[in-house]
CSV table of C-alpha atoms in Angstrom, one decimal:
chain,number,residue,atom,x,y,z
A,1,UNK,CA,-24.5,-13.6,14.2
A,2,UNK,CA,-20.7,-13.0,13.7
A,3,UNK,CA,-19.2,-10.9,16.4
A,4,UNK,CA,-16.9,-8.0,15.7
A,5,UNK,CA,-14.0,-7.4,18.0
A,6,UNK,CA,-14.1,-3.6,18.0
A,7,UNK,CA,-10.5,-3.2,19.3
A,8,UNK,CA,-9.2,-5.1,16.2
A,9,UNK,CA,-11.5,-4.0,13.4
A,10,UNK,CA,-9.9,-1.1,11.4
A,11,UNK,CA,-12.7,-0.7,8.9
A,12,UNK,CA,-10.7,-1.9,5.9
A,13,UNK,CA,-13.9,-3.4,4.3
A,14,UNK,CA,-11.9,-6.3,2.9
A,15,UNK,CA,-14.5,-8.8,4.4
A,16,UNK,CA,-17.5,-7.1,2.7
A,17,UNK,CA,-17.2,-8.7,-0.8
A,18,UNK,CA,-17.0,-12.2,0.6
A,19,UNK,CA,-20.3,-12.3,2.5
A,20,UNK,CA,-22.7,-14.4,0.4
A,21,UNK,CA,-25.7,-12.8,2.2
A,22,UNK,CA,-24.4,-9.2,1.8
A,23,UNK,CA,-24.9,-8.9,5.5
A,24,UNK,CA,-21.7,-6.9,6.1
A,25,UNK,CA,-21.5,-3.1,5.7
A,26,UNK,CA,-18.5,-1.0,6.5
A,27,UNK,CA,-18.6,2.7,7.4
A,28,UNK,CA,-15.5,3.4,9.4
A,29,UNK,CA,-16.0,0.1,11.1
A,30,UNK,CA,-17.7,-3.2,10.1
A,31,UNK,CA,-21.4,-3.8,10.9
A,32,UNK,CA,-23.1,-7.2,10.5
A,33,UNK,CA,-26.9,-7.3,9.8
A,34,UNK,CA,-29.4,-9.9,10.9
A,35,UNK,CA,-29.3,-11.7,7.6
A,36,UNK,CA,-25.9,-13.2,8.7
A,37,UNK,CA,-26.1,-17.0,8.5
A,38,UNK,CA,-22.8,-17.6,10.4
A,39,UNK,CA,-21.3,-19.3,7.4
A,40,UNK,CA,-17.9,-18.0,8.7
A,41,UNK,CA,-16.5,-17.1,5.3
A,42,UNK,CA,-15.7,-13.6,6.4
A,43,UNK,CA,-13.5,-14.8,9.2
A,44,UNK,CA,-11.0,-16.3,6.8
A,45,UNK,CA,-10.7,-13.1,4.8
A,46,UNK,CA,-10.3,-10.6,7.7
A,47,UNK,CA,-6.6,-9.5,7.7
A,48,UNK,CA,-6.6,-8.4,11.3
A,49,UNK,CA,-8.5,-11.2,13.1
A,50,UNK,CA,-11.4,-8.9,14.0
A,51,UNK,CA,-14.3,-11.3,13.3
A,52,UNK,CA,-15.1,-14.2,15.6
A,53,UNK,CA,-17.8,-16.9,16.0
A,54,UNK,CA,-20.2,-15.9,18.7
A,55,UNK,CA,-19.2,-18.8,21.1
A,56,UNK,CA,-15.5,-17.9,20.8
A,57,UNK,CA,-16.2,-14.8,22.9
A,58,UNK,CA,-16.1,-16.5,26.2
B,1,UNK,CA,13.7,-20.6,2.8
B,2,UNK,CA,10.5,-19.8,4.6
B,3,UNK,CA,8.6,-16.6,3.7
B,4,UNK,CA,5.8,-15.6,6.1
B,5,UNK,CA,3.3,-13.4,4.2
B,6,UNK,CA,2.7,-13.1,0.5
B,7,UNK,CA,2.7,-9.3,0.1
B,8,UNK,CA,4.7,-8.0,-2.9
B,9,UNK,CA,7.9,-7.9,-0.8
B,10,UNK,CA,7.6,-11.5,0.3
B,11,UNK,CA,6.7,-12.7,-3.1
B,12,UNK,CA,9.6,-10.8,-4.8
B,13,UNK,CA,12.0,-12.4,-2.3
B,14,UNK,CA,10.6,-15.8,-2.8
B,15,UNK,CA,10.6,-15.6,-6.6
B,16,UNK,CA,14.1,-14.4,-6.7
B,17,UNK,CA,15.4,-17.1,-4.3
B,18,UNK,CA,13.5,-19.9,-6.1
B,19,UNK,CA,14.9,-18.6,-9.4
B,20,UNK,CA,18.4,-18.9,-7.9
B,21,UNK,CA,17.8,-22.5,-7.0
B,22,UNK,CA,16.7,-22.3,-3.4
B,23,UNK,CA,13.9,-24.4,-2.0
B,24,UNK,CA,11.1,-21.9,-1.0
B,25,UNK,CA,7.9,-22.1,1.0
B,26,UNK,CA,5.6,-19.1,1.2
B,27,UNK,CA,2.9,-19.2,3.9
B,28,UNK,CA,0.0,-16.8,3.9
B,29,UNK,CA,-2.6,-16.4,6.7
B,30,UNK,CA,-5.4,-15.3,4.3
B,31,UNK,CA,-7.0,-17.4,1.6
B,32,UNK,CA,-5.8,-15.0,-1.0
B,33,UNK,CA,-2.2,-13.9,-1.8
B,34,UNK,CA,-0.8,-10.4,-2.4
B,35,UNK,CA,-1.7,-8.4,0.7
B,36,UNK,CA,-2.2,-4.9,-0.4
B,37,UNK,CA,-1.2,-5.8,-4.0
B,38,UNK,CA,-4.2,-8.0,-4.7
B,39,UNK,CA,-7.7,-8.0,-6.1
B,40,UNK,CA,-11.1,-8.9,-4.8
B,41,UNK,CA,-14.1,-9.3,-7.1
B,42,UNK,CA,-17.2,-7.5,-5.9
B,43,UNK,CA,-20.4,-6.9,-7.9
B,44,UNK,CA,-18.5,-7.9,-11.0
B,45,UNK,CA,-15.7,-5.3,-10.4
B,46,UNK,CA,-12.1,-6.3,-9.8
B,47,UNK,CA,-11.4,-4.1,-6.8
B,48,UNK,CA,-7.9,-3.5,-5.6
B,49,UNK,CA,-6.9,-4.2,-2.0
B,50,UNK,CA,-4.6,-1.2,-2.1
B,51,UNK,CA,-2.2,-1.0,-5.0
B,52,UNK,CA,-3.7,0.9,-8.0
B,53,UNK,CA,-0.9,-0.1,-10.4
B,54,UNK,CA,2.9,-0.6,-10.5
B,55,UNK,CA,5.5,1.7,-12.0
B,56,UNK,CA,6.9,1.1,-15.4
B,57,UNK,CA,10.6,0.3,-15.5
B,58,UNK,CA,12.4,0.3,-12.2
B,59,UNK,CA,13.4,-2.5,-9.8
B,60,UNK,CA,10.0,-4.3,-9.9
B,61,UNK,CA,9.9,-4.7,-13.7
B,62,UNK,CA,13.6,-5.7,-13.7
B,63,UNK,CA,13.0,-8.4,-11.2
B,64,UNK,CA,10.0,-9.8,-13.2
B,65,UNK,CA,12.3,-9.9,-16.3
B,66,UNK,CA,15.1,-11.6,-14.4
B,67,UNK,CA,12.9,-14.4,-13.0
B,68,UNK,CA,10.8,-14.8,-16.1
B,69,UNK,CA,7.5,-13.6,-14.7
B,70,UNK,CA,4.9,-11.9,-16.9
B,71,UNK,CA,4.6,-8.1,-16.3
B,72,UNK,CA,1.2,-7.5,-17.7
B,73,UNK,CA,0.8,-3.8,-17.0
B,74,UNK,CA,-0.9,-1.3,-19.3
B,75,UNK,CA,0.5,2.3,-19.2
B,76,UNK,CA,-1.7,5.2,-17.9
B,77,UNK,CA,-2.0,8.5,-19.6
B,78,UNK,CA,-0.1,11.6,-18.4
B,79,UNK,CA,-1.1,13.0,-15.0
B,80,UNK,CA,-3.6,15.8,-14.8
B,81,UNK,CA,-4.1,18.1,-11.8
B,82,UNK,CA,-7.4,19.8,-10.8
B,83,UNK,CA,-6.4,23.1,-9.3
B,84,UNK,CA,-8.9,25.9,-8.5
B,85,UNK,CA,-11.5,24.3,-10.7
B,86,UNK,CA,-9.2,24.1,-13.7
B,87,UNK,CA,-7.7,20.9,-15.2
B,88,UNK,CA,-4.0,21.3,-15.7
B,89,UNK,CA,-2.1,18.9,-18.0
B,90,UNK,CA,1.5,18.3,-17.0
B,91,UNK,CA,3.9,19.4,-19.7
B,92,UNK,CA,7.0,17.4,-20.4
B,93,UNK,CA,9.1,20.3,-19.3
B,94,UNK,CA,8.4,22.9,-16.7
B,95,UNK,CA,5.8,20.8,-14.9
B,96,UNK,CA,6.4,22.4,-11.5
B,97,UNK,CA,6.3,26.0,-12.9
B,98,UNK,CA,2.9,25.2,-14.5
B,99,UNK,CA,1.5,23.7,-11.3
B,100,UNK,CA,2.8,26.4,-9.0
B,101,UNK,CA,1.4,29.1,-11.3
B,102,UNK,CA,-2.0,27.5,-11.3
B,103,UNK,CA,-2.0,26.9,-7.5
B,104,UNK,CA,-0.4,30.1,-6.1
B,105,UNK,CA,-2.7,32.8,-4.8
B,106,UNK,CA,0.2,35.2,-4.9
B,107,UNK,CA,2.0,34.9,-8.2
B,108,UNK,CA,5.1,36.6,-6.8
B,109,UNK,CA,5.8,33.6,-4.6
B,110,UNK,CA,6.2,31.1,-7.5
B,111,UNK,CA,9.7,32.2,-8.4
B,112,UNK,CA,11.5,31.8,-5.1
B,113,UNK,CA,9.9,28.3,-4.6
B,114,UNK,CA,10.9,27.3,-8.1
B,115,UNK,CA,14.5,28.5,-7.5
B,116,UNK,CA,14.8,26.7,-4.2
B,117,UNK,CA,13.3,23.5,-5.7
B,118,UNK,CA,15.7,23.5,-8.7
B,119,UNK,CA,18.6,24.0,-6.3
B,120,UNK,CA,17.7,21.0,-4.2
B,121,UNK,CA,17.0,18.8,-7.3
B,122,UNK,CA,20.5,19.6,-8.8
B,123,UNK,CA,22.3,19.4,-5.5
B,124,UNK,CA,24.4,16.3,-4.8
B,125,UNK,CA,23.9,16.9,-1.1
B,126,UNK,CA,20.9,15.8,0.9
B,127,UNK,CA,18.1,18.3,1.6
B,128,UNK,CA,17.6,19.4,5.2
B,129,UNK,CA,15.9,17.0,7.7
B,130,UNK,CA,13.2,19.6,8.6
B,131,UNK,CA,9.6,18.8,7.6
B,132,UNK,CA,8.6,19.7,4.0
B,133,UNK,CA,6.1,22.3,5.3
B,134,UNK,CA,8.9,24.1,7.2
B,135,UNK,CA,11.1,23.9,4.1
B,136,UNK,CA,8.4,25.5,2.0
B,137,UNK,CA,7.5,28.2,4.6
B,138,UNK,CA,11.0,29.5,4.2
B,139,UNK,CA,10.0,30.8,0.8
B,140,UNK,CA,6.2,31.2,0.9
B,141,UNK,CA,3.1,30.8,3.2
B,142,UNK,CA,0.8,30.8,0.2
B,143,UNK,CA,-2.0,28.3,0.9
B,144,UNK,CA,-2.4,27.3,-2.7
B,145,UNK,CA,1.3,26.3,-2.9
B,146,UNK,CA,1.1,24.4,0.4
B,147,UNK,CA,-2.0,22.6,-0.9
B,148,UNK,CA,-0.2,21.7,-4.1
B,149,UNK,CA,2.8,20.1,-2.2
B,150,UNK,CA,0.3,18.4,0.1
B,151,UNK,CA,-1.3,16.7,-2.9
B,152,UNK,CA,2.0,15.8,-4.4
B,153,UNK,CA,3.3,14.0,-1.3
B,154,UNK,CA,-0.1,12.4,-0.4
B,155,UNK,CA,-0.6,11.0,-3.9
B,156,UNK,CA,2.9,9.7,-4.4
B,157,UNK,CA,4.0,8.7,-0.9
B,158,UNK,CA,0.8,8.6,1.2
B,159,UNK,CA,2.2,11.2,3.6
B,160,UNK,CA,1.4,14.9,4.4
B,161,UNK,CA,3.9,17.7,4.3
B,162,UNK,CA,4.3,17.8,8.1
B,163,UNK,CA,5.3,14.1,8.3
B,164,UNK,CA,7.8,13.9,5.4
B,165,UNK,CA,11.2,15.6,5.7
B,166,UNK,CA,12.4,17.8,2.9
B,167,UNK,CA,15.2,15.2,2.6
B,168,UNK,CA,12.8,12.3,2.1
B,169,UNK,CA,10.7,14.3,-0.4
B,170,UNK,CA,13.7,15.3,-2.6
B,171,UNK,CA,15.3,11.8,-2.4
B,172,UNK,CA,12.0,10.4,-3.5
B,173,UNK,CA,11.6,12.8,-6.4
B,174,UNK,CA,15.1,12.2,-7.6
B,175,UNK,CA,14.6,8.5,-7.5
B,176,UNK,CA,11.2,8.1,-9.0
B,177,UNK,CA,11.1,11.3,-11.1
B,178,UNK,CA,7.7,12.0,-9.8
B,179,UNK,CA,4.5,10.3,-10.7
B,180,UNK,CA,5.1,10.1,-14.4
B,181,UNK,CA,5.1,6.5,-15.5
B,182,UNK,CA,2.9,3.8,-14.1
B,183,UNK,CA,0.3,1.5,-15.3
B,184,UNK,CA,-2.7,-0.7,-14.4
B,185,UNK,CA,-2.9,-4.5,-14.6
B,186,UNK,CA,-5.9,-5.6,-16.8
B,187,UNK,CA,-6.5,-8.6,-14.4
B,188,UNK,CA,-6.1,-6.4,-11.3
B,189,UNK,CA,-3.1,-6.0,-9.1
B,190,UNK,CA,-3.2,-9.7,-8.1
B,191,UNK,CA,-1.7,-10.4,-11.5
B,192,UNK,CA,1.7,-9.4,-10.1
B,193,UNK,CA,1.8,-11.8,-7.1
B,194,UNK,CA,0.2,-14.5,-9.3
B,195,UNK,CA,2.9,-14.2,-11.9
B,196,UNK,CA,5.6,-14.5,-9.2
B,197,UNK,CA,3.7,-17.5,-7.7
B,198,UNK,CA,4.0,-19.2,-11.1
B,199,UNK,CA,7.7,-18.8,-11.0
B,200,UNK,CA,8.0,-20.1,-7.5
B,201,UNK,CA,5.9,-23.2,-8.3
B,202,UNK,CA,7.8,-23.8,-11.6
B,203,UNK,CA,10.9,-23.9,-9.5
B,204,UNK,CA,9.4,-26.5,-7.1
B,205,UNK,CA,8.6,-24.0,-4.4
B,206,UNK,CA,5.3,-24.1,-2.6
B,207,UNK,CA,2.7,-21.5,-1.5
B,208,UNK,CA,0.3,-22.3,1.3
B,209,UNK,CA,-2.7,-20.0,1.8
B,210,UNK,CA,-5.0,-20.0,4.8
B,211,UNK,CA,-1.9,-21.0,6.8
B,212,UNK,CA,-0.9,-18.4,9.5
B,213,UNK,CA,2.4,-18.6,11.3
B,214,UNK,CA,2.1,-19.1,15.0
B,215,UNK,CA,5.7,-18.7,16.1
B,216,UNK,CA,9.2,-18.1,14.6
B,217,UNK,CA,11.8,-20.3,16.1
B,218,UNK,CA,15.4,-19.3,16.9
B,219,UNK,CA,18.2,-21.0,18.7
B,220,UNK,CA,21.2,-19.1,20.0
B,221,UNK,CA,20.0,-16.1,18.1
B,222,UNK,CA,19.8,-17.9,14.8
B,223,UNK,CA,16.5,-18.4,13.0
B,224,UNK,CA,15.6,-22.1,12.6
B,225,UNK,CA,12.1,-22.1,11.2
B,226,UNK,CA,8.5,-21.6,12.3
B,227,UNK,CA,5.4,-23.3,13.5
B,228,UNK,CA,2.5,-22.8,11.0
B,229,UNK,CA,-1.2,-23.6,11.3
B,230,UNK,CA,-2.3,-25.6,8.3
B,231,UNK,CA,-5.5,-27.6,7.7
B,232,UNK,CA,-6.5,-27.5,11.3
B,233,UNK,CA,-3.2,-28.5,12.9
B,234,UNK,CA,0.2,-27.1,13.8
B,235,UNK,CA,3.1,-27.9,11.5
B,236,UNK,CA,6.7,-27.3,12.4
B,237,UNK,CA,8.8,-26.2,9.4
B,238,UNK,CA,12.6,-26.0,9.5
B,239,UNK,CA,14.3,-23.3,7.5
B,240,UNK,CA,17.8,-22.0,7.0
B,241,UNK,CA,16.4,-18.5,6.5
B,242,UNK,CA,13.1,-17.0,7.6
B,243,UNK,CA,11.7,-13.9,5.8
B,244,UNK,CA,8.9,-12.2,7.6
B,245,UNK,CA,6.5,-10.2,5.4
B,246,UNK,CA,3.7,-9.7,7.9
B,247,UNK,CA,4.5,-6.2,9.3
B,248,UNK,CA,6.7,-5.0,12.2
B,249,UNK,CA,4.3,-5.7,15.0
B,250,UNK,CA,3.4,-9.2,13.9
B,251,UNK,CA,7.1,-10.0,13.3
B,252,UNK,CA,7.8,-9.0,16.9
B,253,UNK,CA,4.9,-11.2,18.2
B,254,UNK,CA,6.1,-14.2,16.2
B,255,UNK,CA,9.8,-14.0,16.9
B,256,UNK,CA,9.5,-12.8,20.5
B,257,UNK,CA,10.4,-9.4,22.0
B,258,UNK,CA,13.2,-10.8,24.1
B,259,UNK,CA,14.8,-12.6,21.2
B,260,UNK,CA,14.8,-9.4,19.1
B,261,UNK,CA,16.0,-7.1,21.9
B,262,UNK,CA,14.5,-4.0,23.4
B,263,UNK,CA,16.4,-1.5,21.1
B,264,UNK,CA,15.2,-3.1,17.9
B,265,UNK,CA,11.6,-3.5,19.1
B,266,UNK,CA,11.6,0.2,20.2
B,267,UNK,CA,12.9,1.3,16.7
B,268,UNK,CA,10.0,-0.6,15.1
B,269,UNK,CA,7.5,1.0,17.5
B,270,UNK,CA,8.8,4.4,16.5
B,271,UNK,CA,7.9,4.0,12.8
B,272,UNK,CA,5.1,6.3,11.6
B,273,UNK,CA,2.6,4.4,9.6
B,274,UNK,CA,0.7,5.8,6.6
B,275,UNK,CA,-3.1,6.1,7.0
B,276,UNK,CA,-5.5,6.4,4.1
B,277,UNK,CA,-9.0,5.9,2.9
B,278,UNK,CA,-9.9,4.3,-0.4
B,279,UNK,CA,-13.4,4.7,-1.8
B,280,UNK,CA,-14.3,2.2,-4.5
B,281,UNK,CA,-17.0,3.5,-6.9
B,282,UNK,CA,-18.9,1.8,-9.7
B,283,UNK,CA,-20.7,3.9,-12.2
B,284,UNK,CA,-22.8,3.4,-15.3
B,285,UNK,CA,-21.2,6.4,-17.1
B,286,UNK,CA,-17.6,7.6,-17.1
B,287,UNK,CA,-17.3,10.1,-14.3
B,288,UNK,CA,-14.2,11.9,-15.6
B,289,UNK,CA,-12.3,12.5,-18.9
B,290,UNK,CA,-8.9,11.4,-17.7
B,291,UNK,CA,-7.7,8.1,-16.2
B,292,UNK,CA,-6.3,9.9,-13.2
B,293,UNK,CA,-6.6,13.3,-11.6
B,294,UNK,CA,-4.6,14.7,-8.7
B,295,UNK,CA,-6.8,17.1,-6.7
B,296,UNK,CA,-5.4,20.2,-5.0
B,297,UNK,CA,-7.3,22.0,-2.2
B,298,UNK,CA,-10.3,19.6,-1.7
B,299,UNK,CA,-11.4,18.7,1.8
B,300,UNK,CA,-9.9,15.2,1.8
B,301,UNK,CA,-9.7,13.6,-1.7
B,302,UNK,CA,-6.2,14.0,-3.1
B,303,UNK,CA,-6.6,11.7,-6.2
B,304,UNK,CA,-9.1,10.1,-8.4
B,305,UNK,CA,-8.4,7.0,-10.5
B,306,UNK,CA,-10.8,5.8,-13.2
B,307,UNK,CA,-9.0,2.5,-13.7
B,308,UNK,CA,-11.4,1.2,-16.3
B,309,UNK,CA,-10.3,4.0,-18.7
B,310,UNK,CA,-7.0,2.2,-18.9
B,311,UNK,CA,-8.3,-1.4,-18.3
B,312,UNK,CA,-12.1,-1.7,-19.2
B,313,UNK,CA,-11.7,-5.4,-18.2
B,314,UNK,CA,-11.8,-4.5,-14.5
B,315,UNK,CA,-15.6,-3.9,-14.6
B,316,UNK,CA,-18.5,-5.4,-16.4
B,317,UNK,CA,-19.2,-4.0,-19.9
B,318,UNK,CA,-20.9,-0.6,-19.8
B,319,UNK,CA,-19.7,0.1,-16.2
B,320,UNK,CA,-16.8,2.0,-14.9
B,321,UNK,CA,-14.6,1.5,-11.8
B,322,UNK,CA,-13.0,4.5,-9.9
B,323,UNK,CA,-10.9,4.6,-6.8
B,324,UNK,CA,-10.9,7.8,-4.8
B,325,UNK,CA,-8.0,8.3,-2.4
B,326,UNK,CA,-8.1,10.4,0.7
B,327,UNK,CA,-5.0,10.7,2.9
B,328,UNK,CA,-6.4,12.2,6.1
B,329,UNK,CA,-3.8,13.6,8.5
B,330,UNK,CA,-5.6,12.6,11.7
B,331,UNK,CA,-6.7,9.5,13.5
B,332,UNK,CA,-9.1,6.9,12.0
B,333,UNK,CA,-10.6,5.8,15.3
B,334,UNK,CA,-14.4,5.1,14.8
B,335,UNK,CA,-16.0,8.6,15.2
B,336,UNK,CA,-13.1,10.3,13.3
B,337,UNK,CA,-13.2,7.7,10.6
B,338,UNK,CA,-16.9,8.4,9.9
B,339,UNK,CA,-16.2,12.2,9.7
B,340,UNK,CA,-13.2,11.6,7.3
B,341,UNK,CA,-15.4,9.4,5.1
B,342,UNK,CA,-18.2,12.0,5.1
B,343,UNK,CA,-15.8,14.8,4.1
B,344,UNK,CA,-14.4,12.6,1.4
B,345,UNK,CA,-17.9,11.8,0.0
B,346,UNK,CA,-18.7,15.5,0.0
B,347,UNK,CA,-15.6,16.1,-2.1
B,348,UNK,CA,-16.8,13.4,-4.5
B,349,UNK,CA,-20.1,15.2,-5.0
B,350,UNK,CA,-18.3,18.4,-5.8
B,351,UNK,CA,-15.6,16.9,-8.0
B,352,UNK,CA,-17.6,14.4,-10.1
B,353,UNK,CA,-20.7,16.0,-11.7
B,354,UNK,CA,-22.3,12.6,-12.4
B,355,UNK,CA,-21.6,11.1,-9.0
B,356,UNK,CA,-25.0,11.6,-7.4
B,357,UNK,CA,-27.1,10.2,-10.3
B,358,UNK,CA,-24.8,7.5,-11.7
B,359,UNK,CA,-22.3,6.3,-9.1
B,360,UNK,CA,-22.6,3.6,-6.4
B,361,UNK,CA,-20.1,3.3,-3.6
B,362,UNK,CA,-19.0,-0.4,-3.5
B,363,UNK,CA,-16.9,-0.1,-0.4
B,364,UNK,CA,-15.0,2.3,1.7
B,365,UNK,CA,-11.8,1.0,3.3
B,366,UNK,CA,-9.9,2.7,6.1
B,367,UNK,CA,-6.3,1.7,6.3
B,368,UNK,CA,-4.6,2.2,9.6
B,369,UNK,CA,-3.8,0.4,12.9
B,370,UNK,CA,-2.7,-3.2,12.2
B,371,UNK,CA,-3.6,-2.8,8.5
B,372,UNK,CA,-2.2,0.6,7.5
B,373,UNK,CA,-1.6,1.8,3.9
B,374,UNK,CA,2.1,1.4,4.8
B,375,UNK,CA,3.8,0.4,8.0
B,376,UNK,CA,6.2,3.2,7.5
B,377,UNK,CA,6.1,6.5,5.6
B,378,UNK,CA,9.0,7.3,3.3
B,379,UNK,CA,12.3,8.4,4.7
B,380,UNK,CA,12.4,6.1,7.8
B,381,UNK,CA,15.0,3.8,6.5
B,382,UNK,CA,14.9,0.4,8.2
B,383,UNK,CA,17.2,-2.5,7.4
B,384,UNK,CA,15.8,-5.9,6.4
B,385,UNK,CA,18.2,-7.6,8.7
B,386,UNK,CA,17.0,-8.2,12.2
B,387,UNK,CA,19.0,-8.9,15.4
B,388,UNK,CA,18.3,-12.6,14.9
B,389,UNK,CA,20.7,-14.0,12.4
B,390,UNK,CA,19.0,-15.3,9.2
B,391,UNK,CA,15.7,-13.7,10.1
B,392,UNK,CA,14.9,-11.0,7.6
B,393,UNK,CA,11.9,-8.6,7.7
B,394,UNK,CA,10.6,-7.2,4.4
B,395,UNK,CA,7.6,-5.1,3.2
B,396,UNK,CA,6.7,-1.4,3.4
B,397,UNK,CA,7.9,-1.2,7.0
B,398,UNK,CA,11.4,-2.3,6.0
B,399,UNK,CA,12.4,-0.1,3.1
B,400,UNK,CA,16.2,0.5,3.6
B,401,UNK,CA,16.4,3.1,0.8
B,402,UNK,CA,14.9,6.3,2.2
B,403,UNK,CA,14.1,7.5,-1.3
B,404,UNK,CA,11.7,4.6,-1.9
B,405,UNK,CA,8.2,4.1,-0.7
B,406,UNK,CA,4.9,2.3,-1.3
B,407,UNK,CA,4.7,-0.8,-3.5
B,408,UNK,CA,8.0,-0.3,-5.3
B,409,UNK,CA,9.7,0.2,-1.9
B,410,UNK,CA,8.1,-2.9,-0.5
B,411,UNK,CA,9.1,-4.9,-3.5
B,412,UNK,CA,12.6,-3.5,-3.3
B,413,UNK,CA,13.0,-4.5,0.3
B,414,UNK,CA,12.2,-8.1,-0.7
B,415,UNK,CA,14.7,-8.1,-3.6
B,416,UNK,CA,17.4,-6.6,-1.4
B,417,UNK,CA,16.9,-9.2,1.4
B,418,UNK,CA,17.0,-12.0,-1.2
B,419,UNK,CA,20.2,-10.7,-2.8
B,420,UNK,CA,21.8,-10.5,0.7
B,421,UNK,CA,20.8,-14.1,1.4
B,422,UNK,CA,22.4,-15.4,-1.8
B,423,UNK,CA,25.7,-13.8,-0.7
B,424,UNK,CA,26.1,-16.1,2.3
B,425,UNK,CA,23.8,-19.1,1.9
B,426,UNK,CA,24.2,-21.8,-0.7
B,427,UNK,CA,21.1,-23.2,-2.4
B,428,UNK,CA,20.1,-26.6,-1.1
B,429,UNK,CA,18.0,-28.7,-3.4
């Protein structure tokens, strides 16, 4: 599942429309559901670099 | 000429320079252009990323005419206010008297405010630098009147009456003549950067999307270019002039704190950003009779825009697209943001009778932090020139004219920087 960097996410919701699985919701901050397939589309559209691939966390 | 960021300020600068014969490259980190002046399609609705619509006339439309870009904007109707449950249509003359009379709890307080207002509007001198709230309180403490001014500043300049100076407010009103004439793009706000992109490409300029800047280079305090990230590798681009349209903080990160100098960096850190919430709504019936309504005295919502009333093309046939704007005063940190959204949604239930049974919230966007509604509220004039020669910064954080704000101000900052560049740099083909 995509990881959200809480310190960067502002809750602008601009990633929400780009998820082909409708796995992203946004209520103040972004939340990713289990239907996420890690297609990584949302990463490209995040204006503040708050979404990361899981392995990038290390 | 290298432009980093494709917001309306960057695109105006790029289009102007390419029109004057300069070789231009615009680089954009995101896959889409326009920044806050853009459109994202969601469930068939062309949702705005911030800008609802541009003004008619004024510096933006003039630039479009000059460079030969299409300005496809359909005018909105006259503004209506919702005050104490009553819809007030703004008359051509005596608008403020009408609004004050509808808003005031104590009718005796209308006259002194009107008189003071007229004096400031006709005065050639600048209004005082005190906050607008302090200015109003000299004449009245009527809550209805304070709420009215709060809606006026929030809807036009995304700022509350505590954070805008009386000087900034009156400068703004004199310049824009209020909120009277604006319009909506039938293809969404992205039509504007798209039209400028066409001009840039026609003049042999290039626009790279999905290509973030990594670093701005300068030698002996003169900008030389930047390193960009394109197609999975770093690309070094040389440029005579670099224009940054990626916000104050990112500009400092790219150009380097030491290169810009402590004083300049401190002045950028002092800017007050504008925070806002936009709620995007899809409905199967029209939810209001007017295309836009300014709301006085609600919990959070200060304006409602039913954009499909002006441009039905923005949503699938038989559906309607509304944007509700809330300009909260406080923080949008996670727990506060949810409270602000809840209060805004409560407002929507009260304000729009069909909301509960016909409306669906498409998305709710909070604009703050590194993605604010504006990097600087009106009245904090910043130059586009930076301490690094030939490095310019444009966008809503760098509006040099204190009477300008929002999208027109951002566009104006780009146009002003571009004009300055043509004064001292020759086009190189």
